[in-house]
Amino acid sequence: MKIAIDGPAGAGKSTIARTLASRLSYLYIDTGAMYRALALKAIKAAIDINDPQQLVDLAFHTHISFLPDSQEQKVICDGEDVTADIRSPEVSSVVAQVAAHPAVREQMVRMQQDMARNHSVVMDGRDIGECVLPDADFKFFVTASLEERTRRRIKELQSKGYQVNEEDIRKDIEKRDYQDAHREVGALKILPDSIVIDTTDLTVEEAVTRIMSIIQGGAVIKDAL
Ligand code: DC
């Protein structure tokens, strides 16, 4: 079983996808964390993020894996725990540029497809339904209003001890939305076979329950065919 969850930043995708994967005992793959890990490594190595060849070379020599943890899944890059560092504002401000290069995406998509091979997975990102798992059993597009996404992002950063300015956060989300939706390859979009879940007025639990009931309903229909 392959479940694709796409949507814009701050819509609650990762929390929903992680909860869903844990309920179903499936593997959870956070593809945004993979682009973030590569962006972090590029910053540390002082690589020009506008140079796709350097980034592709870097990605080729990078090993990213996920380690289940009781709280949140740990992200391991070349043996180092980068779970906290990949969420820094510095990484957030450059990651969309890193993810915009078609050659970088090609390599990341290949890595993601390898991870999903032979497993039941819940995978979240921007291009999962279209590029990574086009044959997914279910494709969800999880979204929320810009206001609500800004509010959630501020809460998340404050809980991690960052000083935040509401206007800066809103502009950063708007900029990323634009970059994610307008890139050449793997642009964020609602597909004809996506099921849209608007989480603006939903708790995580309500969103997960809604998705679970769609999956269970769909599985019953598939069994009957
Ligand atoms: O979901 P996130 O905010 O952690 O994603 C970080 C960045 O990576 C974001 O700018 C979009 C990009 N991304 C992407 O281009 N394709 C994916 N499959 C996942 C994330």
JSON list of C-alpha atoms and ligand atoms in Angstrom, two decimals:
[
{"chain": "A", "resi": 1, "resn": "MET", "atom": "CA", "xyz": [0.00, 0.00, 0.00]},
{"chain": "A", "resi": 2, "resn": "LYS", "atom": "CA", "xyz": [1.39, 3.43, -0.96]},
{"chain": "A", "resi": 3, "resn": "ILE", "atom": "CA", "xyz": [-0.16, 6.62, 0.40]},
{"chain": "A", "resi": 4, "resn": "ALA", "atom": "CA", "xyz": [0.96, 9.97, -1.05]},
{"chain": "A", "resi": 5, "resn": "ILE", "atom": "CA", "xyz": [0.40, 13.17, 0.90]},
{"chain": "A", "resi": 6, "resn": "ASP", "atom": "CA", "xyz": [1.20, 16.45, -0.82]},
{"chain": "A", "resi": 7, "resn": "GLY", "atom": "CA", "xyz": [0.49, 20.04, 0.15]},
{"chain": "A", "resi": 8, "resn": "PRO", "atom": "CA", "xyz": [1.96, 23.43, 1.00]},
{"chain": "A", "resi": 9, "resn": "ALA", "atom": "CA", "xyz": [4.21, 24.29, 3.97]},
{"chain": "A", "resi": 10, "resn": "GLY", "atom": "CA", "xyz": [2.53, 24.41, 7.36]},
{"chain": "A", "resi": 11, "resn": "ALA", "atom": "CA", "xyz": [-0.66, 22.58, 6.38]},
{"chain": "A", "resi": 12, "resn": "GLY", "atom": "CA", "xyz": [0.01, 19.86, 8.95]},
{"chain": "A", "resi": 13, "resn": "LYS", "atom": "CA", "xyz": [1.12, 17.26, 6.39]},
{"chain": "A", "resi": 14, "resn": "SER", "atom": "CA", "xyz": [4.06, 15.87, 8.34]},
{"chain": "A", "resi": 15, "resn": "THR", "atom": "CA", "xyz": [2.21, 15.45, 11.63]},
{"chain": "A", "resi": 16, "resn": "ILE", "atom": "CA", "xyz": [-0.76, 13.90, 9.86]},
{"chain": "A", "resi": 17, "resn": "ALA", "atom": "CA", "xyz": [1.44, 11.61, 7.72]},
{"chain": "A", "resi": 18, "resn": "ARG", "atom": "CA", "xyz": [3.51, 10.49, 10.73]},
{"chain": "A", "resi": 19, "resn": "THR", "atom": "CA", "xyz": [0.40, 9.76, 12.81]},
{"chain": "A", "resi": 20, "resn": "LEU", "atom": "CA", "xyz": [-1.22, 7.90, 9.92]},
{"chain": "A", "resi": 21, "resn": "ALA", "atom": "CA", "xyz": [1.90, 5.81, 9.29]},
{"chain": "A", "resi": 22, "resn": "SER", "atom": "CA", "xyz": [2.12, 4.90, 12.96]},
{"chain": "A", "resi": 23, "resn": "ARG", "atom": "CA", "xyz": [-1.58, 3.85, 13.12]},
{"chain": "A", "resi": 24, "resn": "LEU", "atom": "CA", "xyz": [-1.21, 1.73, 9.99]},
{"chain": "A", "resi": 25, "resn": "SER", "atom": "CA", "xyz": [2.28, 0.44, 10.94]},
{"chain": "A", "resi": 26, "resn": "TYR", "atom": "CA", "xyz": [3.63, 1.70, 7.63]},
{"chain": "A", "resi": 27, "resn": "LEU", "atom": "CA", "xyz": [6.98, 3.33, 6.97]},
{"chain": "A", "resi": 28, "resn": "TYR", "atom": "CA", "xyz": [6.85, 7.14, 7.10]},
{"chain": "A", "resi": 29, "resn": "ILE", "atom": "CA", "xyz": [9.04, 9.05, 4.64]},
{"chain": "A", "resi": 30, "resn": "ASP", "atom": "CA", "xyz": [9.28, 12.83, 5.05]},
{"chain": "A", "resi": 31, "resn": "THR", "atom": "CA", "xyz": [10.70, 13.95, 1.70]},
{"chain": "A", "resi": 32, "resn": "GLY", "atom": "CA", "xyz": [10.85, 17.61, 2.77]},
{"chain": "A", "resi": 33, "resn": "ALA", "atom": "CA", "xyz": [13.30, 16.54, 5.48]},
{"chain": "A", "resi": 34, "resn": "MET", "atom": "CA", "xyz": [15.47, 15.01, 2.75]},
{"chain": "A", "resi": 35, "resn": "TYR", "atom": "CA", "xyz": [15.62, 18.29, 0.77]},
{"chain": "A", "resi": 36, "resn": "ARG", "atom": "CA", "xyz": [16.29, 20.10, 4.05]},
{"chain": "A", "resi": 37, "resn": "ALA", "atom": "CA", "xyz": [19.14, 17.71, 4.95]},
{"chain": "A", "resi": 38, "resn": "LEU", "atom": "CA", "xyz": [20.74, 18.34, 1.57]},
{"chain": "A", "resi": 39, "resn": "ALA", "atom": "CA", "xyz": [20.31, 22.12, 1.96]},
{"chain": "A", "resi": 40, "resn": "LEU", "atom": "CA", "xyz": [21.91, 21.96, 5.43]},
{"chain": "A", "resi": 41, "resn": "LYS", "atom": "CA", "xyz": [24.86, 19.99, 4.09]},
{"chain": "A", "resi": 42, "resn": "ALA", "atom": "CA", "xyz": [25.25, 22.49, 1.23]},
{"chain": "A", "resi": 43, "resn": "ILE", "atom": "CA", "xyz": [25.28, 25.43, 3.67]},
{"chain": "A", "resi": 44, "resn": "LYS", "atom": "CA", "xyz": [27.87, 23.71, 5.86]},
{"chain": "A", "resi": 45, "resn": "ALA", "atom": "CA", "xyz": [30.04, 22.85, 2.86]},
{"chain": "A", "resi": 46, "resn": "ALA", "atom": "CA", "xyz": [29.67, 26.44, 1.54]},
{"chain": "A", "resi": 47, "resn": "ILE", "atom": "CA", "xyz": [28.35, 25.11, -1.77]},
{"chain": "A", "resi": 48, "resn": "ASP", "atom": "CA", "xyz": [26.69, 27.51, -4.19]},
{"chain": "A", "resi": 49, "resn": "ILE", "atom": "CA", "xyz": [23.01, 26.56, -4.00]},
{"chain": "A", "resi": 50, "resn": "ASN", "atom": "CA", "xyz": [22.47, 28.00, -7.46]},
{"chain": "A", "resi": 51, "resn": "ASP", "atom": "CA", "xyz": [24.85, 25.46, -8.97]},
{"chain": "A", "resi": 52, "resn": "PRO", "atom": "CA", "xyz": [22.90, 22.25, -9.69]},
{"chain": "A", "resi": 53, "resn": "GLN", "atom": "CA", "xyz": [26.00, 20.23, -10.58]},
{"chain": "A", "resi": 54, "resn": "GLN", "atom": "CA", "xyz": [27.64, 20.85, -7.21]},
{"chain": "A", "resi": 55, "resn": "LEU", "atom": "CA", "xyz": [24.37, 19.97, -5.46]},
{"chain": "A", "resi": 56, "resn": "VAL", "atom": "CA", "xyz": [23.91, 16.78, -7.48]},
{"chain": "A", "resi": 57, "resn": "ASP", "atom": "CA", "xyz": [27.49, 15.73, -6.62]},
{"chain": "A", "resi": 58, "resn": "LEU", "atom": "CA", "xyz": [26.79, 16.50, -2.99]},
{"chain": "A", "resi": 59, "resn": "ALA", "atom": "CA", "xyz": [23.52, 14.52, -3.04]},
{"chain": "A", "resi": 60, "resn": "PHE", "atom": "CA", "xyz": [25.32, 11.59, -4.64]},
{"chain": "A", "resi": 61, "resn": "HIS", "atom": "CA", "xyz": [27.67, 11.46, -1.64]},
{"chain": "A", "resi": 62, "resn": "THR", "atom": "CA", "xyz": [24.95, 11.94, 0.95]},
{"chain": "A", "resi": 63, "resn": "HIS", "atom": "CA", "xyz": [23.16, 9.20, 2.86]},
{"chain": "A", "resi": 64, "resn": "ILE", "atom": "CA", "xyz": [19.84, 10.14, 4.42]},
{"chain": "A", "resi": 65, "resn": "SER", "atom": "CA", "xyz": [17.81, 7.80, 6.61]},
{"chain": "A", "resi": 66, "resn": "PHE", "atom": "CA", "xyz": [15.00, 7.93, 9.16]},
{"chain": "A", "resi": 67, "resn": "LEU", "atom": "CA", "xyz": [15.06, 6.52, 12.65]},
{"chain": "A", "resi": 68, "resn": "PRO", "atom": "CA", "xyz": [11.74, 5.92, 14.41]},
{"chain": "A", "resi": 69, "resn": "ASP", "atom": "CA", "xyz": [11.57, 7.75, 17.75]},
{"chain": "A", "resi": 70, "resn": "SER", "atom": "CA", "xyz": [8.84, 7.97, 20.36]},
{"chain": "A", "resi": 71, "resn": "GLN", "atom": "CA", "xyz": [8.31, 11.73, 19.80]},
{"chain": "A", "resi": 72, "resn": "GLU", "atom": "CA", "xyz": [9.20, 12.50, 16.20]},
{"chain": "A", "resi": 73, "resn": "GLN", "atom": "CA", "xyz": [11.13, 10.52, 13.65]},
{"chain": "A", "resi": 74, "resn": "LYS", "atom": "CA", "xyz": [14.86, 11.31, 13.69]},
{"chain": "A", "resi": 75, "resn": "VAL", "atom": "CA", "xyz": [16.55, 12.40, 10.46]},
{"chain": "A", "resi": 76, "resn": "ILE", "atom": "CA", "xyz": [20.05, 11.04, 10.05]},
{"chain": "A", "resi": 77, "resn": "CYS", "atom": "CA", "xyz": [22.37, 12.51, 7.44]},
{"chain": "A", "resi": 78, "resn": "ASP", "atom": "CA", "xyz": [25.72, 10.74, 6.94]},
{"chain": "A", "resi": 79, "resn": "GLY", "atom": "CA", "xyz": [25.41, 9.21, 10.40]},
{"chain": "A", "resi": 80, "resn": "GLU", "atom": "CA", "xyz": [24.68, 12.53, 12.12]},
{"chain": "A", "resi": 81, "resn": "ASP", "atom": "CA", "xyz": [21.35, 13.43, 13.78]},
{"chain": "A", "resi": 82, "resn": "VAL", "atom": "CA", "xyz": [20.20, 16.58, 11.94]},
{"chain": "A", "resi": 83, "resn": "THR", "atom": "CA", "xyz": [16.54, 16.50, 13.11]},
{"chain": "A", "resi": 84, "resn": "ALA", "atom": "CA", "xyz": [16.69, 19.91, 14.81]},
{"chain": "A", "resi": 85, "resn": "ASP", "atom": "CA", "xyz": [19.17, 21.66, 12.50]},
{"chain": "A", "resi": 86, "resn": "ILE", "atom": "CA", "xyz": [17.15, 21.06, 9.31]},
{"chain": "A", "resi": 87, "resn": "ARG", "atom": "CA", "xyz": [14.26, 23.13, 10.76]},
{"chain": "A", "resi": 88, "resn": "SER", "atom": "CA", "xyz": [16.37, 26.27, 11.31]},
{"chain": "A", "resi": 89, "resn": "PRO", "atom": "CA", "xyz": [15.20, 29.49, 9.59]},
{"chain": "A", "resi": 90, "resn": "GLU", "atom": "CA", "xyz": [18.50, 29.50, 7.65]},
{"chain": "A", "resi": 91, "resn": "VAL", "atom": "CA", "xyz": [17.70, 26.13, 6.06]},
{"chain": "A", "resi": 92, "resn": "SER", "atom": "CA", "xyz": [14.03, 27.10, 5.53]},
{"chain": "A", "resi": 93, "resn": "SER", "atom": "CA", "xyz": [15.05, 30.18, 3.59]},
{"chain": "A", "resi": 94, "resn": "VAL", "atom": "CA", "xyz": [17.22, 28.32, 1.02]},
{"chain": "A", "resi": 95, "resn": "VAL", "atom": "CA", "xyz": [15.64, 24.87, 0.74]},
{"chain": "A", "resi": 96, "resn": "ALA", "atom": "CA", "xyz": [13.13, 25.79, -1.99]},
{"chain": "A", "resi": 97, "resn": "GLN", "atom": "CA", "xyz": [16.04, 27.02, -4.16]},
{"chain": "A", "resi": 98, "resn": "VAL", "atom": "CA", "xyz": [17.85, 23.72, -3.62]},
{"chain": "A", "resi": 99, "resn": "ALA", "atom": "CA", "xyz": [14.68, 21.77, -4.46]},
{"chain": "A", "resi": 100, "resn": "ALA", "atom": "CA", "xyz": [14.03, 23.80, -7.62]},
{"chain": "A", "resi": 101, "resn": "HIS", "atom": "CA", "xyz": [16.86, 22.24, -9.68]},
{"chain": "A", "resi": 102, "resn": "PRO", "atom": "CA", "xyz": [15.44, 19.45, -11.92]},
{"chain": "A", "resi": 103, "resn": "ALA", "atom": "CA", "xyz": [18.71, 17.44, -11.68]},
{"chain": "A", "resi": 104, "resn": "VAL", "atom": "CA", "xyz": [18.63, 17.55, -7.88]},
{"chain": "A", "resi": 105, "resn": "ARG", "atom": "CA", "xyz": [14.97, 16.47, -7.87]},
{"chain": "A", "resi": 106, "resn": "GLU", "atom": "CA", "xyz": [15.68, 13.61, -10.24]},
{"chain": "A", "resi": 107, "resn": "GLN", "atom": "CA", "xyz": [18.23, 12.21, -7.84]},
{"chain": "A", "resi": 108, "resn": "MET", "atom": "CA", "xyz": [16.08, 12.77, -4.75]},
{"chain": "A", "resi": 109, "resn": "VAL", "atom": "CA", "xyz": [13.05, 11.15, -6.43]},
{"chain": "A", "resi": 110, "resn": "ARG", "atom": "CA", "xyz": [15.18, 8.09, -7.21]},
{"chain": "A", "resi": 111, "resn": "MET", "atom": "CA", "xyz": [16.30, 7.87, -3.55]},
{"chain": "A", "resi": 112, "resn": "GLN", "atom": "CA", "xyz": [12.68, 8.20, -2.38]},
{"chain": "A", "resi": 113, "resn": "GLN", "atom": "CA", "xyz": [11.45, 5.51, -4.78]},
{"chain": "A", "resi": 114, "resn": "ASP", "atom": "CA", "xyz": [14.23, 3.18, -3.53]},
{"chain": "A", "resi": 115, "resn": "MET", "atom": "CA", "xyz": [13.14, 3.79, 0.06]},
{"chain": "A", "resi": 116, "resn": "ALA", "atom": "CA", "xyz": [9.52, 2.96, -0.77]},
{"chain": "A", "resi": 117, "resn": "ARG", "atom": "CA", "xyz": [10.31, -0.22, -2.69]},
{"chain": "A", "resi": 118, "resn": "ASN", "atom": "CA", "xyz": [9.01, -3.35, -0.94]},
{"chain": "A", "resi": 119, "resn": "HIS", "atom": "CA", "xyz": [7.34, -1.38, 1.88]},
{"chain": "A", "resi": 120, "resn": "SER", "atom": "CA", "xyz": [3.90, -0.05, 2.65]},
{"chain": "A", "resi": 121, "resn": "VAL", "atom": "CA", "xyz": [4.54, 3.67, 3.03]},
{"chain": "A", "resi": 122, "resn": "VAL", "atom": "CA", "xyz": [3.04, 7.00, 3.86]},
{"chain": "A", "resi": 123, "resn": "MET", "atom": "CA", "xyz": [5.17, 9.57, 2.04]},
{"chain": "A", "resi": 124, "resn": "ASP", "atom": "CA", "xyz": [4.72, 13.32, 2.26]},
{"chain": "A", "resi": 125, "resn": "GLY", "atom": "CA", "xyz": [6.04, 16.16, 0.11]},
{"chain": "A", "resi": 126, "resn": "ARG", "atom": "CA", "xyz": [5.03, 18.24, -2.90]},
{"chain": "A", "resi": 127, "resn": "ASP", "atom": "CA", "xyz": [5.44, 15.92, -5.90]},
{"chain": "A", "resi": 128, "resn": "ILE", "atom": "CA", "xyz": [4.73, 12.52, -4.36]},
{"chain": "A", "resi": 129, "resn": "GLY", "atom": "CA", "xyz": [1.46, 11.79, -6.19]},
{"chain": "A", "resi": 130, "resn": "GLU", "atom": "CA", "xyz": [2.78, 13.10, -9.48]},
{"chain": "A", "resi": 131, "resn": "CYS", "atom": "CA", "xyz": [6.46, 12.05, -9.63]},
{"chain": "A", "resi": 132, "resn": "VAL", "atom": "CA", "xyz": [7.56, 9.78, -6.77]},
{"chain": "A", "resi": 133, "resn": "LEU", "atom": "CA", "xyz": [4.56, 7.45, -6.37]},
{"chain": "A", "resi": 134, "resn": "PRO", "atom": "CA", "xyz": [2.36, 8.05, -9.42]},
{"chain": "A", "resi": 135, "resn": "ASP", "atom": "CA", "xyz": [0.72, 4.67, -8.80]},
{"chain": "A", "resi": 136, "resn": "ALA", "atom": "CA", "xyz": [-0.06, 5.40, -5.14]},
{"chain": "A", "resi": 137, "resn": "ASP", "atom": "CA", "xyz": [-3.21, 3.73, -3.81]},
{"chain": "A", "resi": 138, "resn": "PHE", "atom": "CA", "xyz": [-4.35, 7.04, -2.31]},
{"chain": "A", "resi": 139, "resn": "LYS", "atom": "CA", "xyz": [-3.27, 10.60, -3.07]},
{"chain": "A", "resi": 140, "resn": "PHE", "atom": "CA", "xyz": [-4.17, 13.29, -0.55]},
{"chain": "A", "resi": 141, "resn": "PHE", "atom": "CA", "xyz": [-3.65, 17.04, -0.92]},
{"chain": "A", "resi": 142, "resn": "VAL", "atom": "CA", "xyz": [-3.51, 18.48, 2.59]},
{"chain": "A", "resi": 143, "resn": "THR", "atom": "CA", "xyz": [-3.90, 22.23, 2.80]},
{"chain": "A", "resi": 144, "resn": "ALA", "atom": "CA", "xyz": [-4.96, 25.11, 5.13]},
{"chain": "A", "resi": 145, "resn": "SER", "atom": "CA", "xyz": [-5.39, 28.89, 4.86]},
{"chain": "A", "resi": 146, "resn": "LEU", "atom": "CA", "xyz": [-2.26, 31.08, 4.77]},
{"chain": "A", "resi": 147, "resn": "GLU", "atom": "CA", "xyz": [-3.29, 32.71, 8.08]},
{"chain": "A", "resi": 148, "resn": "GLU", "atom": "CA", "xyz": [-3.59, 29.36, 9.84]},
{"chain": "A", "resi": 149, "resn": "ARG", "atom": "CA", "xyz": [-0.33, 28.04, 8.36]},
{"chain": "A", "resi": 150, "resn": "THR", "atom": "CA", "xyz": [1.49, 31.20, 9.50]},
{"chain": "A", "resi": 151, "resn": "ARG", "atom": "CA", "xyz": [0.05, 30.81, 13.01]},
{"chain": "A", "resi": 152, "resn": "ARG", "atom": "CA", "xyz": [1.16, 27.15, 13.21]},
{"chain": "A", "resi": 153, "resn": "ARG", "atom": "CA", "xyz": [4.67, 27.92, 11.92]},
{"chain": "A", "resi": 154, "resn": "ILE", "atom": "CA", "xyz": [5.11, 30.71, 14.53]},
{"chain": "A", "resi": 155, "resn": "LYS", "atom": "CA", "xyz": [4.00, 28.34, 17.30]},
{"chain": "A", "resi": 156, "resn": "GLU", "atom": "CA", "xyz": [6.40, 25.64, 16.10]},
{"chain": "A", "resi": 157, "resn": "LEU", "atom": "CA", "xyz": [9.39, 28.02, 15.91]},
{"chain": "A", "resi": 158, "resn": "GLN", "atom": "CA", "xyz": [8.60, 29.61, 19.28]},
{"chain": "A", "resi": 159, "resn": "SER", "atom": "CA", "xyz": [8.42, 26.19, 20.89]},
{"chain": "A", "resi": 160, "resn": "LYS", "atom": "CA", "xyz": [11.96, 25.61, 19.60]},
{"chain": "A", "resi": 161, "resn": "GLY", "atom": "CA", "xyz": [13.19, 28.87, 21.14]},
{"chain": "A", "resi": 162, "resn": "TYR", "atom": "CA", "xyz": [13.39, 30.99, 17.96]},
{"chain": "A", "resi": 163, "resn": "GLN", "atom": "CA", "xyz": [12.45, 34.71, 18.04]},
{"chain": "A", "resi": 164, "resn": "VAL", "atom": "CA", "xyz": [9.90, 35.27, 15.28]},
{"chain": "A", "resi": 165, "resn": "ASN", "atom": "CA", "xyz": [8.29, 38.14, 13.43]},
{"chain": "A", "resi": 166, "resn": "GLU", "atom": "CA", "xyz": [4.79, 37.33, 12.12]},
{"chain": "A", "resi": 167, "resn": "GLU", "atom": "CA", "xyz": [5.17, 39.33, 8.90]},
{"chain": "A", "resi": 168, "resn": "ASP", "atom": "CA", "xyz": [8.52, 37.67, 8.08]},
{"chain": "A", "resi": 169, "resn": "ILE", "atom": "CA", "xyz": [7.05, 34.20, 8.61]},
{"chain": "A", "resi": 170, "resn": "ARG", "atom": "CA", "xyz": [4.01, 34.95, 6.44]},
{"chain": "A", "resi": 171, "resn": "LYS", "atom": "CA", "xyz": [6.23, 36.32, 3.65]},
{"chain": "A", "resi": 172, "resn": "ASP", "atom": "CA", "xyz": [8.55, 33.29, 3.91]},
{"chain": "A", "resi": 173, "resn": "ILE", "atom": "CA", "xyz": [5.58, 30.89, 3.58]},
{"chain": "A", "resi": 174, "resn": "GLU", "atom": "CA", "xyz": [4.16, 32.90, 0.65]},
{"chain": "A", "resi": 175, "resn": "LYS", "atom": "CA", "xyz": [7.55, 32.89, -1.06]},
{"chain": "A", "resi": 176, "resn": "ARG", "atom": "CA", "xyz": [7.92, 29.13, -0.60]},
{"chain": "A", "resi": 177, "resn": "ASP", "atom": "CA", "xyz": [4.36, 28.53, -1.84]},
{"chain": "A", "resi": 178, "resn": "TYR", "atom": "CA", "xyz": [5.20, 30.49, -4.97]},
{"chain": "A", "resi": 179, "resn": "GLN", "atom": "CA", "xyz": [8.52, 28.70, -5.54]},
{"chain": "A", "resi": 180, "resn": "ASP", "atom": "CA", "xyz": [6.97, 25.26, -4.89]},
{"chain": "A", "resi": 181, "resn": "ALA", "atom": "CA", "xyz": [4.07, 25.92, -7.27]},
{"chain": "A", "resi": 182, "resn": "HIS", "atom": "CA", "xyz": [6.06, 27.52, -10.10]},
{"chain": "A", "resi": 183, "resn": "ARG", "atom": "CA", "xyz": [9.14, 25.37, -10.54]},
{"chain": "A", "resi": 184, "resn": "GLU", "atom": "CA", "xyz": [9.90, 23.59, -13.78]},
{"chain": "A", "resi": 185, "resn": "VAL", "atom": "CA", "xyz": [9.68, 20.02, -12.43]},
{"chain": "A", "resi": 186, "resn": "GLY", "atom": "CA", "xyz": [7.70, 18.52, -9.54]},
{"chain": "A", "resi": 187, "resn": "ALA", "atom": "CA", "xyz": [5.60, 21.64, -8.96]},
{"chain": "A", "resi": 188, "resn": "LEU", "atom": "CA", "xyz": [3.02, 21.50, -6.19]},
{"chain": "A", "resi": 189, "resn": "LYS", "atom": "CA", "xyz": [-0.47, 21.04, -7.60]},
{"chain": "A", "resi": 190, "resn": "ILE", "atom": "CA", "xyz": [-3.77, 19.32, -6.95]},
{"chain": "A", "resi": 191, "resn": "LEU", "atom": "CA", "xyz": [-3.91, 16.29, -9.25]},
{"chain": "A", "resi": 192, "resn": "PRO", "atom": "CA", "xyz": [-7.12, 15.02, -10.87]},
{"chain": "A", "resi": 193, "resn": "ASP", "atom": "CA", "xyz": [-6.97, 11.98, -8.55]},
{"chain": "A", "resi": 194, "resn": "SER", "atom": "CA", "xyz": [-6.05, 13.92, -5.36]},
{"chain": "A", "resi": 195, "resn": "ILE", "atom": "CA", "xyz": [-8.43, 13.98, -2.42]},
{"chain": "A", "resi": 196, "resn": "VAL", "atom": "CA", "xyz": [-8.28, 17.46, -0.85]},
{"chain": "A", "resi": 197, "resn": "ILE", "atom": "CA", "xyz": [-8.24, 17.71, 2.96]},
{"chain": "A", "resi": 198, "resn": "ASP", "atom": "CA", "xyz": [-8.50, 21.29, 4.28]},
{"chain": "A", "resi": 199, "resn": "THR", "atom": "CA", "xyz": [-7.14, 21.30, 7.83]},
{"chain": "A", "resi": 200, "resn": "THR", "atom": "CA", "xyz": [-7.81, 25.00, 8.61]},
{"chain": "A", "resi": 201, "resn": "ASP", "atom": "CA", "xyz": [-10.53, 24.07, 11.10]},
{"chain": "A", "resi": 202, "resn": "LEU", "atom": "CA", "xyz": [-9.45, 20.52, 11.85]},
{"chain": "A", "resi": 203, "resn": "THR", "atom": "CA", "xyz": [-7.29, 19.14, 14.65]},
{"chain": "A", "resi": 204, "resn": "VAL", "atom": "CA", "xyz": [-4.63, 16.59, 13.70]},
{"chain": "A", "resi": 205, "resn": "GLU", "atom": "CA", "xyz": [-6.82, 13.86, 15.15]},
{"chain": "A", "resi": 206, "resn": "GLU", "atom": "CA", "xyz": [-9.83, 14.96, 13.06]},
{"chain": "A", "resi": 207, "resn": "ALA", "atom": "CA", "xyz": [-7.75, 15.09, 9.88]},
{"chain": "A", "resi": 208, "resn": "VAL", "atom": "CA", "xyz": [-6.25, 11.64, 10.54]},
{"chain": "A", "resi": 209, "resn": "THR", "atom": "CA", "xyz": [-9.69, 10.18, 11.28]},
{"chain": "A", "resi": 210, "resn": "ARG", "atom": "CA", "xyz": [-11.03, 11.62, 8.02]},
{"chain": "A", "resi": 211, "resn": "ILE", "atom": "CA", "xyz": [-8.13, 10.20, 6.01]},
{"chain": "A", "resi": 212, "resn": "MET", "atom": "CA", "xyz": [-8.35, 6.80, 7.77]},
{"chain": "A", "resi": 213, "resn": "SER", "atom": "CA", "xyz": [-12.04, 6.51, 6.97]},
{"chain": "A", "resi": 214, "resn": "ILE", "atom": "CA", "xyz": [-11.37, 7.35, 3.29]},
{"chain": "A", "resi": 215, "resn": "ILE", "atom": "CA", "xyz": [-8.59, 4.73, 3.16]},
{"chain": "A", "resi": 216, "resn": "GLN", "atom": "CA", "xyz": [-10.70, 2.10, 4.88]},
{"chain": "A", "resi": 217, "resn": "GLY", "atom": "CA", "xyz": [-13.70, 2.88, 2.64]},
{"chain": "A", "resi": 218, "resn": "GLY", "atom": "CA", "xyz": [-11.48, 2.74, -0.46]},
{"chain": "A", "resi": 219, "resn": "ALA", "atom": "CA", "xyz": [-9.87, -0.51, 0.66]},
{"chain": "A", "resi": 220, "resn": "VAL", "atom": "CA", "xyz": [-13.32, -2.10, 1.07]},
{"chain": "A", "resi": 221, "resn": "ILE", "atom": "CA", "xyz": [-14.28, -1.00, -2.47]},
{"chain": "A", "resi": 222, "resn": "LYS", "atom": "CA", "xyz": [-10.99, -2.35, -3.89]},
{"chain": "A", "resi": 223, "resn": "ASP", "atom": "CA", "xyz": [-11.52, -5.69, -2.13]},
{"chain": "A", "resi": 224, "resn": "ALA", "atom": "CA", "xyz": [-15.02, -5.95, -3.59]},
{"chain": "A", "resi": 225, "resn": "LEU", "atom": "CA", "xyz": [-13.81, -5.39, -7.17]},
{"chain": "B", "resi": 1, "resn": "DC", "atom": "O1", "xyz": [7.73, 20.11, 3.73]},
{"chain": "B", "resi": 1, "resn": "DC", "atom": "P1", "xyz": [8.92, 20.98, 4.06]},
{"chain": "B", "resi": 1, "resn": "DC", "atom": "O2", "xyz": [8.55, 22.41, 4.36]},
{"chain": "B", "resi": 1, "resn": "DC", "atom": "O3", "xyz": [9.81, 20.42, 5.10]},
{"chain": "B", "resi": 1, "resn": "DC", "atom": "O4", "xyz": [9.78, 21.03, 2.70]},
{"chain": "B", "resi": 1, "resn": "DC", "atom": "C1", "xyz": [10.97, 21.72, 2.60]},
{"chain": "B", "resi": 1, "resn": "DC", "atom": "C2", "xyz": [11.16, 22.24, 1.17]},
{"chain": "B", "resi": 1, "resn": "DC", "atom": "O5", "xyz": [11.42, 21.15, 0.29]},
{"chain": "B", "resi": 1, "resn": "DC", "atom": "C3", "xyz": [10.02, 23.05, 0.59]},
{"chain": "B", "resi": 1, "resn": "DC", "atom": "O6", "xyz": [10.50, 24.27, 0.07]},
{"chain": "B", "resi": 1, "resn": "DC", "atom": "C4", "xyz": [9.49, 22.23, -0.52]},
{"chain": "B", "resi": 1, "resn": "DC", "atom": "C5", "xyz": [10.58, 21.25, -0.84]},
{"chain": "B", "resi": 1, "resn": "DC", "atom": "N1", "xyz": [10.07, 19.92, -1.16]},
{"chain": "B", "resi": 1, "resn": "DC", "atom": "C6", "xyz": [9.97, 19.60, -2.49]},
{"chain": "B", "resi": 1, "resn": "DC", "atom": "O7", "xyz": [10.29, 20.41, -3.35]},
{"chain": "B", "resi": 1, "resn": "DC", "atom": "N2", "xyz": [9.54, 18.36, -2.82]},
{"chain": "B", "resi": 1, "resn": "DC", "atom": "C7", "xyz": [9.19, 17.47, -1.89]},
{"chain": "B", "resi": 1, "resn": "DC", "atom": "N3", "xyz": [8.78, 16.25, -2.26]},
{"chain": "B", "resi": 1, "resn": "DC", "atom": "C8", "xyz": [9.26, 17.81, -0.52]},
{"chain": "B", "resi": 1, "resn": "DC", "atom": "C9", "xyz": [9.69, 19.08, -0.19]}
]
